[in-house]
């Protein structure tokens, strides 16, 4: 079985981990997101799970259309990336993006090794 990880799940889980360590940080750069996603896939693959990231400009644009109430593209601290709208809480993200995840995928998203790629 193959696990497909969309940018919305990757971004939401990255922001959950970032905000858990610093509640005032509501931004993840595309570079951090790519590094985090690659590490998540590497970890899943090492455990025998086949995983694929869906990170394209088209999927990113679709995420901004489908979740315009949650995410926005912003330029922050000399980096382009994904920002969380001010009214969205960490609990909103957890409820919307973690409830349906396969357990192995959730564990990969919260693993210390993968989270370290987010600079937290």
Tab-separated table of C-alpha atoms in Angstrom:
chain	number	residue	atom	x	y	z
A	1	UNK	CA	0.000	0.000	0.000
A	2	UNK	CA	1.214	3.510	-0.801
A	3	UNK	CA	0.615	6.554	1.388
A	4	UNK	CA	0.100	9.832	-0.481
A	5	UNK	CA	0.905	12.907	1.579
A	6	UNK	CA	-0.617	16.134	0.299
A	7	UNK	CA	0.806	19.546	0.963
A	8	UNK	CA	-2.178	20.468	3.158
A	9	UNK	CA	-1.446	17.589	5.565
A	10	UNK	CA	2.263	18.312	5.492
A	11	UNK	CA	1.779	22.052	6.108
A	12	UNK	CA	-0.811	21.560	8.853
A	13	UNK	CA	1.317	19.038	10.713
A	14	UNK	CA	4.446	21.152	10.319
A	15	UNK	CA	2.593	24.161	11.736
A	16	UNK	CA	1.232	22.085	14.635
A	17	UNK	CA	4.776	21.070	15.559
A	18	UNK	CA	6.146	24.599	15.085
A	19	UNK	CA	3.372	26.150	17.184
A	20	UNK	CA	3.765	23.494	19.880
A	21	UNK	CA	7.319	24.736	20.359
A	22	UNK	CA	6.597	28.436	19.778
A	23	UNK	CA	2.945	29.507	19.859
A	24	UNK	CA	3.779	32.841	18.202
A	25	UNK	CA	5.320	31.257	15.091
A	26	UNK	CA	2.575	30.693	12.520
A	27	UNK	CA	4.799	30.294	9.434
A	28	UNK	CA	6.673	27.493	7.679
A	29	UNK	CA	8.934	28.194	4.721
A	30	UNK	CA	8.693	26.075	1.594
A	31	UNK	CA	12.294	24.977	2.179
A	32	UNK	CA	11.525	23.763	5.705
A	33	UNK	CA	8.393	22.065	4.410
A	34	UNK	CA	10.320	20.205	1.695
A	35	UNK	CA	12.983	19.086	4.181
A	36	UNK	CA	10.338	17.975	6.698
A	37	UNK	CA	8.371	16.102	4.025
A	38	UNK	CA	11.471	14.344	2.710
A	39	UNK	CA	12.332	13.226	6.234
A	40	UNK	CA	8.768	11.972	6.838
A	41	UNK	CA	8.935	9.906	3.629
A	42	UNK	CA	12.409	8.612	4.520
A	43	UNK	CA	11.178	7.513	7.953
A	44	UNK	CA	8.068	5.808	6.557
A	45	UNK	CA	10.133	4.055	3.876
A	46	UNK	CA	12.580	2.802	6.510
A	47	UNK	CA	9.627	1.154	8.267
A	48	UNK	CA	8.482	-0.598	5.087
A	49	UNK	CA	5.738	1.899	4.186
A	50	UNK	CA	5.808	3.332	0.689
A	51	UNK	CA	5.109	7.063	0.849
A	52	UNK	CA	4.912	9.789	-1.774
A	53	UNK	CA	4.767	13.557	-1.276
A	54	UNK	CA	2.444	15.549	-3.492
A	55	UNK	CA	4.257	18.873	-3.644
A	56	UNK	CA	3.723	20.767	-6.845
A	57	UNK	CA	2.768	24.329	-7.645
A	58	UNK	CA	-0.603	23.008	-8.817
A	59	UNK	CA	-1.276	21.131	-5.551
A	60	UNK	CA	-0.110	24.155	-3.551
A	61	UNK	CA	-2.475	26.463	-5.433
A	62	UNK	CA	-5.281	23.954	-4.917
A	63	UNK	CA	-4.545	23.903	-1.179
A	64	UNK	CA	-4.774	27.698	-1.012
A	65	UNK	CA	-8.128	27.558	-2.861
A	66	UNK	CA	-9.587	24.714	-0.788
A	67	UNK	CA	-8.289	25.936	2.556
A	68	UNK	CA	-8.283	29.710	2.027
A	69	UNK	CA	-9.858	30.082	5.466
A	70	UNK	CA	-6.818	28.391	7.070
A	71	UNK	CA	-3.647	28.983	5.021
A	72	UNK	CA	-2.122	31.869	3.081
A	73	UNK	CA	1.081	32.258	1.132
A	74	UNK	CA	3.299	34.851	2.751
A	75	UNK	CA	6.812	36.186	2.640
A	76	UNK	CA	8.320	36.219	6.126
A	77	UNK	CA	11.878	36.589	7.376
A	78	UNK	CA	13.349	36.514	3.848
A	79	UNK	CA	11.481	33.303	2.943
A	80	UNK	CA	8.361	32.444	0.996
A	81	UNK	CA	6.085	29.922	2.622
A	82	UNK	CA	2.776	29.102	4.238
A	83	UNK	CA	1.245	31.155	6.993
A	84	UNK	CA	-1.643	30.282	9.245
A	85	UNK	CA	-4.563	32.711	9.359
A	86	UNK	CA	-4.734	34.543	12.679
A	87	UNK	CA	-8.073	33.087	13.804
A	88	UNK	CA	-6.958	29.447	13.368
A	89	UNK	CA	-5.736	27.660	16.500
A	90	UNK	CA	-3.499	24.658	16.952
A	91	UNK	CA	-6.586	22.705	18.077
A	92	UNK	CA	-8.352	23.625	14.831
A	93	UNK	CA	-5.439	22.133	12.891
A	94	UNK	CA	-5.331	19.000	15.029
A	95	UNK	CA	-9.076	18.418	14.651
A	96	UNK	CA	-9.097	19.004	10.905
A	97	UNK	CA	-5.828	17.362	9.825
A	98	UNK	CA	-4.914	14.667	12.341
A	99	UNK	CA	-8.144	12.816	13.049
A	100	UNK	CA	-8.077	10.712	9.892
A	101	UNK	CA	-4.343	10.035	9.534
A	102	UNK	CA	-3.005	6.509	9.575
A	103	UNK	CA	-1.177	5.912	12.844
A	104	UNK	CA	2.189	5.300	11.138
A	105	UNK	CA	1.887	8.583	9.243
A	106	UNK	CA	0.971	10.485	12.403
A	107	UNK	CA	3.975	9.009	14.178
A	108	UNK	CA	6.201	10.094	11.279
A	109	UNK	CA	4.811	13.650	11.454
A	110	UNK	CA	5.614	13.948	15.177
A	111	UNK	CA	8.927	12.066	15.208
A	112	UNK	CA	11.826	14.061	16.713
A	113	UNK	CA	14.003	13.340	13.683
A	114	UNK	CA	11.439	14.701	11.236
A	115	UNK	CA	10.438	17.667	13.404
A	116	UNK	CA	14.087	18.698	13.673
A	117	UNK	CA	13.920	19.646	9.970
A	118	UNK	CA	11.530	22.442	10.978
A	119	UNK	CA	14.161	24.138	13.111
A	120	UNK	CA	12.311	23.464	16.381
